[in-house]
Tab-separated table of C-alpha atoms and ligand atoms in Angstrom:
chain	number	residue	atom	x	y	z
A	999	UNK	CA	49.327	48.993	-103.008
A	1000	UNK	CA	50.573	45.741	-102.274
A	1001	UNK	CA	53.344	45.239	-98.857
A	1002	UNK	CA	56.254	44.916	-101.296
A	1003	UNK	CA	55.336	48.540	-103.134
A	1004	UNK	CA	57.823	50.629	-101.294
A	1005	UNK	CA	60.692	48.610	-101.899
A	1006	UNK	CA	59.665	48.036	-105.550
A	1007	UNK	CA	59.510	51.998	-106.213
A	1008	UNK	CA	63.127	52.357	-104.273
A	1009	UNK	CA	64.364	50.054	-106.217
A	1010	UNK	CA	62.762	50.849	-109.284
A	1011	UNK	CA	64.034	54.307	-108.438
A	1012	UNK	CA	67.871	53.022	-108.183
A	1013	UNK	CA	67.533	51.264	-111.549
A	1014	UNK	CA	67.155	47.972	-110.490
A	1015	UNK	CA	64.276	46.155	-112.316
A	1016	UNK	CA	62.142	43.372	-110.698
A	1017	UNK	CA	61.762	40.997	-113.466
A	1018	UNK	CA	64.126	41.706	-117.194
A	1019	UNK	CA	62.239	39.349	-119.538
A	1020	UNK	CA	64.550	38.469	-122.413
A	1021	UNK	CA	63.003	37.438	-125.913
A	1022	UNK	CA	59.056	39.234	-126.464
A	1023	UNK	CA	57.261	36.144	-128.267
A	1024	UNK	CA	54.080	34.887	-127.057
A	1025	UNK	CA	55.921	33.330	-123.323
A	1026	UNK	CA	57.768	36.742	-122.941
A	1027	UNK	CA	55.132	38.761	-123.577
A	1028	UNK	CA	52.726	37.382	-121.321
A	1029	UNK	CA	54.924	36.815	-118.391
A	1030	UNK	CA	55.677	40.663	-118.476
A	1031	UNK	CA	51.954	41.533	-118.653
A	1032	UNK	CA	51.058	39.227	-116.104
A	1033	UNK	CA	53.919	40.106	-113.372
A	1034	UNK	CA	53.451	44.088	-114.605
A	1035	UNK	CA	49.599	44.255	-113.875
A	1036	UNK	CA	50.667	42.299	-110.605
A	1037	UNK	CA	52.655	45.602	-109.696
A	1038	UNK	CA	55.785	44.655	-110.615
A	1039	UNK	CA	58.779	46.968	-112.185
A	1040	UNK	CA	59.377	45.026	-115.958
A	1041	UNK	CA	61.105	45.404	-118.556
A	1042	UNK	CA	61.250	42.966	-121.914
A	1043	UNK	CA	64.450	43.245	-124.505
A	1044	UNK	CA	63.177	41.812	-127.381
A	1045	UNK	CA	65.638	42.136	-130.741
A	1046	UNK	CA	63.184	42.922	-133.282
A	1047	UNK	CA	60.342	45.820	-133.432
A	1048	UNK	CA	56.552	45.060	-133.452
A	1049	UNK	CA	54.427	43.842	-135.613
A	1050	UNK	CA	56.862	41.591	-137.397
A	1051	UNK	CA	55.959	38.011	-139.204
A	1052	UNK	CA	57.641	34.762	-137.300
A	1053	UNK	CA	58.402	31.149	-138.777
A	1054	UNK	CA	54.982	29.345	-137.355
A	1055	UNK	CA	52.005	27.652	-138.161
A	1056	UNK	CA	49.618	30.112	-136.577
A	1057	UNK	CA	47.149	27.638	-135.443
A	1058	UNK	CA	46.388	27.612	-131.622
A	1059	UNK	CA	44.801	24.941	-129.227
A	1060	UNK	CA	42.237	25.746	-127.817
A	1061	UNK	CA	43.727	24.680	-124.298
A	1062	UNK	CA	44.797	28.270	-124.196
A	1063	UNK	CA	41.685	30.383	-125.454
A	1064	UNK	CA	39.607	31.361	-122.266
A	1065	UNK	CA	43.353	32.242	-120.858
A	1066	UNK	CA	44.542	34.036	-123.991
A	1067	UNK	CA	41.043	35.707	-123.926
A	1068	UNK	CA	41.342	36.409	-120.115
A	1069	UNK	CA	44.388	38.380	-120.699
A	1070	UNK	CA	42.137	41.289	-122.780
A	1071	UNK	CA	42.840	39.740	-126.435
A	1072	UNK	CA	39.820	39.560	-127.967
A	1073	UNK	CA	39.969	36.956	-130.795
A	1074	UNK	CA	36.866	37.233	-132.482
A	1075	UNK	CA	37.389	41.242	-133.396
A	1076	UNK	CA	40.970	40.435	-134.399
A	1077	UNK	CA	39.288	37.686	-137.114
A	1078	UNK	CA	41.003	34.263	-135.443
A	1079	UNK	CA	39.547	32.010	-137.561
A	1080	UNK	CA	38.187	28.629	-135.743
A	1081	UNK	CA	39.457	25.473	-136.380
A	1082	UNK	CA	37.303	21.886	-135.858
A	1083	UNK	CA	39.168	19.281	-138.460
A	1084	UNK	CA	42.289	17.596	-139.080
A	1085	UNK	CA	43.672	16.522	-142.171
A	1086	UNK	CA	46.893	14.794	-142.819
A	1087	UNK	CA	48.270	13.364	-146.053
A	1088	UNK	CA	50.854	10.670	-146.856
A	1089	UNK	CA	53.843	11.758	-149.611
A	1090	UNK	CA	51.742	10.033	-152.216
A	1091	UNK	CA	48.941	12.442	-151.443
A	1092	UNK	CA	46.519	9.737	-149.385
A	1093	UNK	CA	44.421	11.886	-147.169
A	1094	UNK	CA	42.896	11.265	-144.138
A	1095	UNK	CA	40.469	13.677	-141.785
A	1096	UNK	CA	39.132	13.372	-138.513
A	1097	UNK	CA	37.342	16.255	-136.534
A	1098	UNK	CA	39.609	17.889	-133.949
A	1099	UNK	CA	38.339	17.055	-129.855
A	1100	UNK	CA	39.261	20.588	-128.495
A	1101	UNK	CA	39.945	22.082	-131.593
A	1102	UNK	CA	41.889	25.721	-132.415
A	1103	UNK	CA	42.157	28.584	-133.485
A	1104	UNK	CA	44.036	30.433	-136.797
A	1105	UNK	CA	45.772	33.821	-136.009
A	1106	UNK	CA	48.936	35.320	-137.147
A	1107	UNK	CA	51.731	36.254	-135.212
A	1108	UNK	CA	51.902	39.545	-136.422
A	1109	UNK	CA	48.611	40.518	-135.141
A	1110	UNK	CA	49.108	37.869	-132.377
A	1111	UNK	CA	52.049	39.323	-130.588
A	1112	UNK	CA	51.483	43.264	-131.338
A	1113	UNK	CA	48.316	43.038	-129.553
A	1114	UNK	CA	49.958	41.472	-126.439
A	1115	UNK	CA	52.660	43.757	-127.032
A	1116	UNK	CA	50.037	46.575	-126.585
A	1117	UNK	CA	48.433	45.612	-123.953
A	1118	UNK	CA	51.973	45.010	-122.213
A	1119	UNK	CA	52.208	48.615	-122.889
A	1120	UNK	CA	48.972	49.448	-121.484
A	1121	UNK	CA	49.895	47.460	-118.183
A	1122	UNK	CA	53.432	49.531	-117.637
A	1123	UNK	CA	55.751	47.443	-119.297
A	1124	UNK	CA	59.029	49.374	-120.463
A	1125	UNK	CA	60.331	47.681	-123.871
A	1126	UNK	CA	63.514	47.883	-124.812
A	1127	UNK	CA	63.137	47.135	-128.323
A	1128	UNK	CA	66.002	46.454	-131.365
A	1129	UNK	CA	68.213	45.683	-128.572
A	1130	UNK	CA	69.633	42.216	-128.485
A	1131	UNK	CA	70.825	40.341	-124.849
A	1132	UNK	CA	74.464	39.485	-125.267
A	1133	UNK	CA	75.190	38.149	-121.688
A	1134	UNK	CA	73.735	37.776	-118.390
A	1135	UNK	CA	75.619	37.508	-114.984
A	1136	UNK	CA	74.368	36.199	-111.698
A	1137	UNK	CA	75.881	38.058	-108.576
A	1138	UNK	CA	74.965	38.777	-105.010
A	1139	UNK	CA	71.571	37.585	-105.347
A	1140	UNK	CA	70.905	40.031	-108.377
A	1141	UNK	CA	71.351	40.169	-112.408
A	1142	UNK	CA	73.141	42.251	-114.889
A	1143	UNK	CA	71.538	41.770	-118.584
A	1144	UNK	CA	74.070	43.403	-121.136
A	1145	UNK	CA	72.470	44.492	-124.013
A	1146	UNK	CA	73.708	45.223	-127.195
A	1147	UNK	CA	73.620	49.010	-127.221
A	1148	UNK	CA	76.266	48.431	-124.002
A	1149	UNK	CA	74.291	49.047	-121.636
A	1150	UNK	CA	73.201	46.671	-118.113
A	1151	UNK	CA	70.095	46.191	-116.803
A	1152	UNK	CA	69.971	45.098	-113.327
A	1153	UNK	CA	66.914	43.137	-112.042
A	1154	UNK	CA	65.886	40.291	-108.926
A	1155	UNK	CA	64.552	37.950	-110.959
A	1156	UNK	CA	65.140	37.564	-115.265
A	1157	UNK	CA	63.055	35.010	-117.165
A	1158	UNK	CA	64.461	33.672	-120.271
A	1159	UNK	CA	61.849	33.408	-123.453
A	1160	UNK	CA	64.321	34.275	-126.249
A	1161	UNK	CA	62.974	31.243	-128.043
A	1162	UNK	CA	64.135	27.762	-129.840
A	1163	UNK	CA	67.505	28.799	-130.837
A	1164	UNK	CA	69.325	32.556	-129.612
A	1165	UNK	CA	73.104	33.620	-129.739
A	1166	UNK	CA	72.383	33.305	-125.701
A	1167	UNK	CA	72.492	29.837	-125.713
A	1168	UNK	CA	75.567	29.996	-126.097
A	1169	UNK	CA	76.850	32.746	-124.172
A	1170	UNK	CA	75.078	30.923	-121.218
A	1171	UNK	CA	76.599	27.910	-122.424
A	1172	UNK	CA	73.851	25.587	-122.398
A	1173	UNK	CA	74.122	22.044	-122.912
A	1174	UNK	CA	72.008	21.185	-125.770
A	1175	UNK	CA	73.892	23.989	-128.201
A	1176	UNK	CA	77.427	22.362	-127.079
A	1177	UNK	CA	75.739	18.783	-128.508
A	1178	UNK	CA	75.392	18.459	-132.528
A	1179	UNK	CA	71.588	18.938	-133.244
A	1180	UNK	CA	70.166	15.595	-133.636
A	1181	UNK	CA	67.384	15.189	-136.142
A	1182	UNK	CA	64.220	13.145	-136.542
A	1183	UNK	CA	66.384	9.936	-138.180
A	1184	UNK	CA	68.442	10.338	-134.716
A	1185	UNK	CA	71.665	10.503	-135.978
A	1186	UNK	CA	73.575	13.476	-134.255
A	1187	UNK	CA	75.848	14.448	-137.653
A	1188	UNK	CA	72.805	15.109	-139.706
A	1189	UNK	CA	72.091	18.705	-141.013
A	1190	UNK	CA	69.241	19.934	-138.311
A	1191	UNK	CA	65.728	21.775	-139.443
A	1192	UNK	CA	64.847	24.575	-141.554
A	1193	UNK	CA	61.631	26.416	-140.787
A	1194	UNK	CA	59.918	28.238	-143.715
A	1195	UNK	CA	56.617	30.092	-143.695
A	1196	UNK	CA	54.147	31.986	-146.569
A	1197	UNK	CA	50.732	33.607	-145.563
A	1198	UNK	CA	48.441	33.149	-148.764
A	1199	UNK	CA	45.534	33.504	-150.325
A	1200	UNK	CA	44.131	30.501	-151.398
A	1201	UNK	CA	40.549	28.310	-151.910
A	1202	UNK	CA	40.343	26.129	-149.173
A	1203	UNK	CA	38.418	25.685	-146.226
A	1204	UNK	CA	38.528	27.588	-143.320
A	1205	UNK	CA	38.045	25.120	-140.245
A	1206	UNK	CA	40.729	22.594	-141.047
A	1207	UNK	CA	44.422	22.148	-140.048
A	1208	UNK	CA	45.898	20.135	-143.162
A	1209	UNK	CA	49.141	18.413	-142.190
A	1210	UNK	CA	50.826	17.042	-145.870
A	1211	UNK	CA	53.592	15.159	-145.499
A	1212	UNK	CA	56.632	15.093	-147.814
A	1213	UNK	CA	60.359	13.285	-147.941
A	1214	UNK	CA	62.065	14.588	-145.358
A	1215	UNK	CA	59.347	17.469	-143.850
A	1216	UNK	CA	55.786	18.185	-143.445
A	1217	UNK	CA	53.576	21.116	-144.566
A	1218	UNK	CA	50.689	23.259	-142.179
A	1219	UNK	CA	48.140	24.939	-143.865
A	1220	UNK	CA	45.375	26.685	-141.492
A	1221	UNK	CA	43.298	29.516	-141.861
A	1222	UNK	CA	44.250	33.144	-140.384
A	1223	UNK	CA	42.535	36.195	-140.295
A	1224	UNK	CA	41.779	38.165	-143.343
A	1225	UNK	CA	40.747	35.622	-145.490
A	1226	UNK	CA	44.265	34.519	-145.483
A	1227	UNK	CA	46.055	30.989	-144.969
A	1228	UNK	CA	49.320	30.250	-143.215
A	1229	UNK	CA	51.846	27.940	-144.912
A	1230	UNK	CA	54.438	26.339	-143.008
A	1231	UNK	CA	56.503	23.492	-143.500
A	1232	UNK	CA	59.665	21.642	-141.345
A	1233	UNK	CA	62.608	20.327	-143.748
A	1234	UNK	CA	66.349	19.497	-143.410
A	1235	UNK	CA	69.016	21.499	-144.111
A	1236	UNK	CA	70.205	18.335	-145.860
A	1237	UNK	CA	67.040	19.109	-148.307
A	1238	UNK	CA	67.839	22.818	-149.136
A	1239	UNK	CA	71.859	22.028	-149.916
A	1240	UNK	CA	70.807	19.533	-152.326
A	1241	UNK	CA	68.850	21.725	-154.754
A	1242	UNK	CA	70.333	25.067	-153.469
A	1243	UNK	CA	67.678	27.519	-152.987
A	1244	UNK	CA	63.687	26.990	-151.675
A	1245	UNK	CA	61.986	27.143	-154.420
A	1246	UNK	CA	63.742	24.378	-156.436
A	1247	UNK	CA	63.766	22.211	-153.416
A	1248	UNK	CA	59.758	22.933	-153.293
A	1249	UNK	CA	59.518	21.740	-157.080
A	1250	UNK	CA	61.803	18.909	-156.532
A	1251	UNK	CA	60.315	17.535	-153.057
A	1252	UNK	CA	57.287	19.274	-151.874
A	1253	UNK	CA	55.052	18.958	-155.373
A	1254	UNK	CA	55.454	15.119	-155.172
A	1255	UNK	CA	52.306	15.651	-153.016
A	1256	UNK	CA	49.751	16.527	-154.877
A	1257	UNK	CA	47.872	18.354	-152.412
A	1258	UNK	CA	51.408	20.908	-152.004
A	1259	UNK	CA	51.661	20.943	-156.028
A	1260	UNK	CA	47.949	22.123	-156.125
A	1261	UNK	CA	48.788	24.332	-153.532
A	1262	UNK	CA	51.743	26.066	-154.567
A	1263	UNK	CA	50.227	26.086	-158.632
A	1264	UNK	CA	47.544	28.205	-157.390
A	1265	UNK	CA	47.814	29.920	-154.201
A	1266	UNK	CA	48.444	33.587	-154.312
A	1267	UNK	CA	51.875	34.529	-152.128
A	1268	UNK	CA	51.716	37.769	-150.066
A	1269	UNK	CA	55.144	38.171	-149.521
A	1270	UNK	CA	58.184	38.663	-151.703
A	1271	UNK	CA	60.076	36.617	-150.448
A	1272	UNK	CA	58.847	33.608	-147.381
A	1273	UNK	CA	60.443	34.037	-143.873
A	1274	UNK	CA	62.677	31.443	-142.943
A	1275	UNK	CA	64.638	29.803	-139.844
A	1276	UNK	CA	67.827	27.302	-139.665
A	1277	UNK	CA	68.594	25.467	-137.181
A	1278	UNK	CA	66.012	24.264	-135.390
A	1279	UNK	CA	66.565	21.644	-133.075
A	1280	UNK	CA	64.572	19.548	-130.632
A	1281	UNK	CA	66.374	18.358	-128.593
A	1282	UNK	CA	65.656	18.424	-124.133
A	1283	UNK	CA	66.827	21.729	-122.470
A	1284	UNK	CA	66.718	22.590	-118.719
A	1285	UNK	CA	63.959	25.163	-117.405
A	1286	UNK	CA	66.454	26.665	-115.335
A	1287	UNK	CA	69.564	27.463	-116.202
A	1288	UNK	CA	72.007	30.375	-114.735
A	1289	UNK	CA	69.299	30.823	-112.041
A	1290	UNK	CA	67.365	31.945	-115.457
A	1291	UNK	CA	63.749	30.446	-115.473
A	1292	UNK	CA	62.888	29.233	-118.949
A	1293	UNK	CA	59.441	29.475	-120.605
A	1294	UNK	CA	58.367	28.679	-124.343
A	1295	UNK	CA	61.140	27.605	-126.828
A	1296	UNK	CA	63.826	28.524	-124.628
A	1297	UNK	CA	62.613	25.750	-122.442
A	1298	UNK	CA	61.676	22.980	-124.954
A	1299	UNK	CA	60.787	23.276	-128.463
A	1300	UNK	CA	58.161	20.823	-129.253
A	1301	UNK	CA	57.664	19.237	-133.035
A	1302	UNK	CA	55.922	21.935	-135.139
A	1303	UNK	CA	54.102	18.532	-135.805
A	1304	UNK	CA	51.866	18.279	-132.632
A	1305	UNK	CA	50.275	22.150	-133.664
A	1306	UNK	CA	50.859	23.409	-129.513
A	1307	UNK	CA	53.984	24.624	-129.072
A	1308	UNK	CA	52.435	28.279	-128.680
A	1309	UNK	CA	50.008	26.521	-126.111
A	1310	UNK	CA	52.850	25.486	-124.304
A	1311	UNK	CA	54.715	28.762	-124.600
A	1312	UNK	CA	51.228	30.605	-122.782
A	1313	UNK	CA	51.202	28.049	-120.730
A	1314	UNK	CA	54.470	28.023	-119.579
A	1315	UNK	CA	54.172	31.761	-118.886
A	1316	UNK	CA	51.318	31.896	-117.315
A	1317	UNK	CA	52.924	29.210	-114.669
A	1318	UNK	CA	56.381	30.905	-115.026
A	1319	UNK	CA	54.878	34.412	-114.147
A	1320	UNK	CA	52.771	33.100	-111.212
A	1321	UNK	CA	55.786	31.523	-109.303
A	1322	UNK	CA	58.029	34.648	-109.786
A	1323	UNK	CA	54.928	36.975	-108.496
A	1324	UNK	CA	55.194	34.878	-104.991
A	1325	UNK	CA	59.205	35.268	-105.338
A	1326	UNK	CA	58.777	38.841	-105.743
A	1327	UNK	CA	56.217	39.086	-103.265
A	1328	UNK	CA	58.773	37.278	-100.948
A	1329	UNK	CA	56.765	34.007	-100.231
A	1330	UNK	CA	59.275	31.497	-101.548
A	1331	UNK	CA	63.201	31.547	-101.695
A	1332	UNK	CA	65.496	31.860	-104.600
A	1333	UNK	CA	65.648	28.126	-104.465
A	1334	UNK	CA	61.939	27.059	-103.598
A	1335	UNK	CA	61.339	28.831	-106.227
A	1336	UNK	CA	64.009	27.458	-108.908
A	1337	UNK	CA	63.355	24.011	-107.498
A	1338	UNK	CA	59.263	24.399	-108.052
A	1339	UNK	CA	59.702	25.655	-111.282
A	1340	UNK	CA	61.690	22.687	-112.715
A	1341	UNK	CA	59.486	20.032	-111.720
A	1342	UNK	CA	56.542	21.822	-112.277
A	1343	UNK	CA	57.521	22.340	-116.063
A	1344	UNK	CA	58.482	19.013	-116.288
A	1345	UNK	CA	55.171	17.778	-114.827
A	1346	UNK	CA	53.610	19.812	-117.184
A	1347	UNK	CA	55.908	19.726	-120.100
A	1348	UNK	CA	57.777	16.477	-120.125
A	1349	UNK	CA	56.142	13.632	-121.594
A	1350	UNK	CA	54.348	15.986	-124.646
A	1351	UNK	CA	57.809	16.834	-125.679
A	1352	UNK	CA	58.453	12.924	-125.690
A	1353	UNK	CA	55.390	11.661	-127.024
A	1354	UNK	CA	56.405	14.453	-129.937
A	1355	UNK	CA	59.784	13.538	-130.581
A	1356	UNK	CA	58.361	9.436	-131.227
A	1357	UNK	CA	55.532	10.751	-133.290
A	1358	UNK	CA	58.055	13.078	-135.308
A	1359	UNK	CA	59.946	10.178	-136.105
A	1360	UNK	CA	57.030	8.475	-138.424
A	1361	UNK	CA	56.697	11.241	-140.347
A	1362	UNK	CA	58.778	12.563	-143.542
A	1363	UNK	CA	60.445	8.807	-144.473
A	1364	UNK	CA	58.001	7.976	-146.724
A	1365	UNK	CA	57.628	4.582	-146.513
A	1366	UNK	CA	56.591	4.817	-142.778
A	1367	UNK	CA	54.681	7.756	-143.000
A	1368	UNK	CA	52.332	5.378	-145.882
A	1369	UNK	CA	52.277	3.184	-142.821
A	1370	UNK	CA	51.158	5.623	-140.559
A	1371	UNK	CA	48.697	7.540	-142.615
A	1372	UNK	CA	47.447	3.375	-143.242
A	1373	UNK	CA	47.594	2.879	-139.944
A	1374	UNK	CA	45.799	5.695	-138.512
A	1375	UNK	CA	43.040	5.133	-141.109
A	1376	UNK	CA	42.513	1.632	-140.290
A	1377	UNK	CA	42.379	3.333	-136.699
A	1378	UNK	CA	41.369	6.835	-136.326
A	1379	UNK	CA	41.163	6.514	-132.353
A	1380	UNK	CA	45.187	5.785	-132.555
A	1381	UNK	CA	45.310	9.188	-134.147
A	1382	UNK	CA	43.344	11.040	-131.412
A	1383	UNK	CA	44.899	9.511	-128.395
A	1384	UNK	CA	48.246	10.647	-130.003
A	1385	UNK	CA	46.538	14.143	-130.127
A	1386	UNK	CA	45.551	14.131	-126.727
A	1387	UNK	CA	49.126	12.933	-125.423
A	1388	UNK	CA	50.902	15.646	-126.782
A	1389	UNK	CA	48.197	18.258	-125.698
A	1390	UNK	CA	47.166	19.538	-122.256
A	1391	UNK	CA	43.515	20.156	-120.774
A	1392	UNK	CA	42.259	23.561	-121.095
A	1393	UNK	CA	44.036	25.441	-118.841
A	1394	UNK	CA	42.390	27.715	-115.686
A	1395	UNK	CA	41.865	31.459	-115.780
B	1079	LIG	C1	58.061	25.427	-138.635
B	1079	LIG	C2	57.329	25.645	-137.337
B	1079	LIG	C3	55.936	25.631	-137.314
B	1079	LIG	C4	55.251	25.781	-136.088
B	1079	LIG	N1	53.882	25.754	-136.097
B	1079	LIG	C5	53.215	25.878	-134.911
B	1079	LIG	C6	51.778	25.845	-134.882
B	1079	LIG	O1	51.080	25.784	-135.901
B	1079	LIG	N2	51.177	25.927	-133.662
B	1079	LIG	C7	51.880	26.055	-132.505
B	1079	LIG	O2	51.258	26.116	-131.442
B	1079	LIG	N3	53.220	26.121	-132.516
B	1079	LIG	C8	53.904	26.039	-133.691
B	1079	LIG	N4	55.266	26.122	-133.700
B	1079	LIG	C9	55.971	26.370	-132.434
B	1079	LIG	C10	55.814	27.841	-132.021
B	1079	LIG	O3	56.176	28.708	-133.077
B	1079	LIG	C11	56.699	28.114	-130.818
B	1079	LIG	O4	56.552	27.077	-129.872
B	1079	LIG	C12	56.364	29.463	-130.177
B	1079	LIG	O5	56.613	30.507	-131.087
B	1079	LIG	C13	57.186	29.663	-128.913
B	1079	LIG	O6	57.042	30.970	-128.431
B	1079	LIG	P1	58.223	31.628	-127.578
B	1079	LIG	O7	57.640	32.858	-126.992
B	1079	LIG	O8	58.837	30.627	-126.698
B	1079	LIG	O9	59.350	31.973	-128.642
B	1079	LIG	P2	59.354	32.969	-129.877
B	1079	LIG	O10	57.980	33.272	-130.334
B	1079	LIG	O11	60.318	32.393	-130.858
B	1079	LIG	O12	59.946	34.324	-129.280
B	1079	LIG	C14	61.277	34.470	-128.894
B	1079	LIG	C15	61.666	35.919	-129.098
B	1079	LIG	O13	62.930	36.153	-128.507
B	1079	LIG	C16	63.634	37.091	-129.299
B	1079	LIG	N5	65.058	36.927	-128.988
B	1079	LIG	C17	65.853	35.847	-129.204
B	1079	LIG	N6	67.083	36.033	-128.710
B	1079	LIG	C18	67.068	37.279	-128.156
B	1079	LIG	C19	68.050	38.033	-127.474
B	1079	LIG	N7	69.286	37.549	-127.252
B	1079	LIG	N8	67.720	39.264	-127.049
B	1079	LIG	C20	66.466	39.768	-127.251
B	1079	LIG	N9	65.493	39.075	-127.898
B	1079	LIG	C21	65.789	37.851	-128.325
B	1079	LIG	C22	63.253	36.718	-130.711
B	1079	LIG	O14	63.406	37.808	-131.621
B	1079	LIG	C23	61.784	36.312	-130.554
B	1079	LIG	O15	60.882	37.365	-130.833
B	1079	LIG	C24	55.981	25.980	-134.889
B	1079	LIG	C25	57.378	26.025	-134.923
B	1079	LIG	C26	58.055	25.868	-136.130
B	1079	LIG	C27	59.554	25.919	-136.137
């Protein structure tokens, strides 16, 4: 048992948690694996109940693999499907391809997250799930988390990984929800982003990340497990109010690409109805906040367009998890470690969230997405070096 164990069972015993993790996507629920097989007392609110589908394109970087694999998850028996090309189209349907330098992998998050979820389980890891955080307080050198049943956790240390956009923004009154979303044409009064999402079955290949751009948004299409495809495009609201429901918009924007009109003409949907997400916004957040340290989303949403956000959520957990352990373990302060943390996400994090806001900008106006696609075809290495800028190296075990 490690030196701090005594004190962790009393004050596991008087209620007081080490480490309340607040949101249970992929940066929540590897931080509370991580800290809980490192012996600490956790416990993760998340507001939904697993396995449930999320708004994302499924593919993974490899960056992350030999980590994500590390962890227990074994992605060849849960069918991730592997991923070697690129493919992006223009709005007049132009495609161009190039293979992939590290490459990914296709897996949904439904089968994703309840795995992790499981092995959190397996590791000790209370859940308190269906509950919702509605506030958190700093005080005497400890937290209260008030959740939505009424009651209040207490905890040392609380890591924030409720994702892009939670009602605890604003409760913790964070700067970037008090400023209008901006959007990719910059302007800070324009509608921000919808998310929407289909898994389907469909003929098409299964090593290629297609990217098929469209007035105003882009469309993912990767391969999943199961034979199955994920389907994911980034709009405006702007788009949706104009023709009033999805699948008019589709009809009326999306199936000017040919490659999304073949799609949609033949695919077969398996679900009713697609899952869906409003305002999303990309704009630069702070990785600590409240004395809260931020991972995933909740620290920086990156463009669905650069295909690593997830990377960057494991990533940001795995560092995130490793700096509490030596907080909780009593090796740094309160404000070594706040202070480490910051820069160390930005020195991660910084300039791939940059690089992906200038990319984002070329795509969905049509005219200068025709330029890029032309562009990028006339130069295929300008296409991998903006790959490799908004990726990281594969990370360490
Ligand atoms: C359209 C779109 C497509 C994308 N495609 C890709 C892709 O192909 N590849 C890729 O790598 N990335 C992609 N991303 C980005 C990726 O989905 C995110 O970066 C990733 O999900 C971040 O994980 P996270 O753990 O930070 O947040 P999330 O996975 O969003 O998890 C946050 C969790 O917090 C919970 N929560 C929120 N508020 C509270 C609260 N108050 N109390 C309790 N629980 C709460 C939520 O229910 C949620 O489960 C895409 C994003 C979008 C919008």
């Amino acid at each position: 048992m490690p030196a701090f164990g005594l004190l962790h069972r009393l004050s596991v015993y008087y209620g007081m948690q080490d480490v309340i993790v607040i949101g249970g996507g992929l940066a929540g629920l590897i931080s509370a694996l991580e800290l809980a097989r490192a012996g600490h007392a956790v416990t993760l609110v998340e507001r939904k109940t697993y396995p449930f589908h999320k708004v994302c394109g499924e593919y993974v970087s490899n960056e992350v693999r030999p980590y994500v694999e590390s962890l227990g998850v074994d992605l060849q028996a849960l069918g991730a499907t592997d991923i070697r090309r690129f493919q992006v189209s223009a709005p007049s349907g132009r495609l161009l391809e190039s293979t992939l330098d590290l490459g990914g992998f296709g897996i949904s998050r439904y089968v994703l997250d309840y795995e992790l979820y499981q092995l959190g389980l397996a590791a000790g890891v209370q859940f308190r799930l269906g509950q919702q955080v509605e506030g958190v307080t700093f005080s005497t050198d400890k937290f209260g988390v008030a959740l939505s049943d009424g009651t209040t956790l207490t905890s040392r240390l609380v890591l924030g990984t409720f994702g892009k956009r939670s009602k605890l923004d604003k409760s913790l009154n964070r700067a970037f929800v008090r400023q209008p979303a901006p959007t990719h044409r910059g302007s800070a009064n324009q509608s921000p982003y919808i998310g929407v999402k289909y898994h389907v079955r469909a003929d098409l290949p299964d090593d290629v990340i297609a990217l098929h751009n469209f007035s105003d948004g882009y469309c993912g299409m990767s391969a999943i497990e199961g034979g199955k495809y994920c389907v994911c495009y980034l709009t405006t609201r702007a788009n949706l109010r104009r023709y009033g429901n999805i699948p008019d918009m589709e009809r009326a924007i999306l199936h000017r690409n040919p490659h999304l009109k073949a799609l949609f003409s033949t695919a077969e949907l398996l679900y009713d109805k697609p899952e869906v997400i409003t305002e999303i916004s990309f704009a630069p957040k702070r990785a600590v906040e409240g004395h809260i340290l931020m991972a995933g989303d909740s620290a920086g949403l990156i463009t669905p367009l650069c295909g690593n956000g997830m990377a960057m959520a494991i990533h940001g957990a795995k560092f995130a998890s490793e700096l509490s352990n030596a907080f909780l373990q009593n090796q740094l302060t309160r404000s070594e470690l706040e202070n480490q943390y910051q820069r160390g996400w930005s020195a991660r994090f910084a300039r791939r969230l940059w690089v992906g806001r200038n990319v984002q900008k070329l795509f969905g106006r049509p005219w200068l997405t025709e330029a890029g696609a032309w562009a990028f075809g006339a130069f295929k290495p300008a296409l991998r070096t903006v790959m490799r800028q908004t990726h990281g190296e594969v990370i360490g075990v």
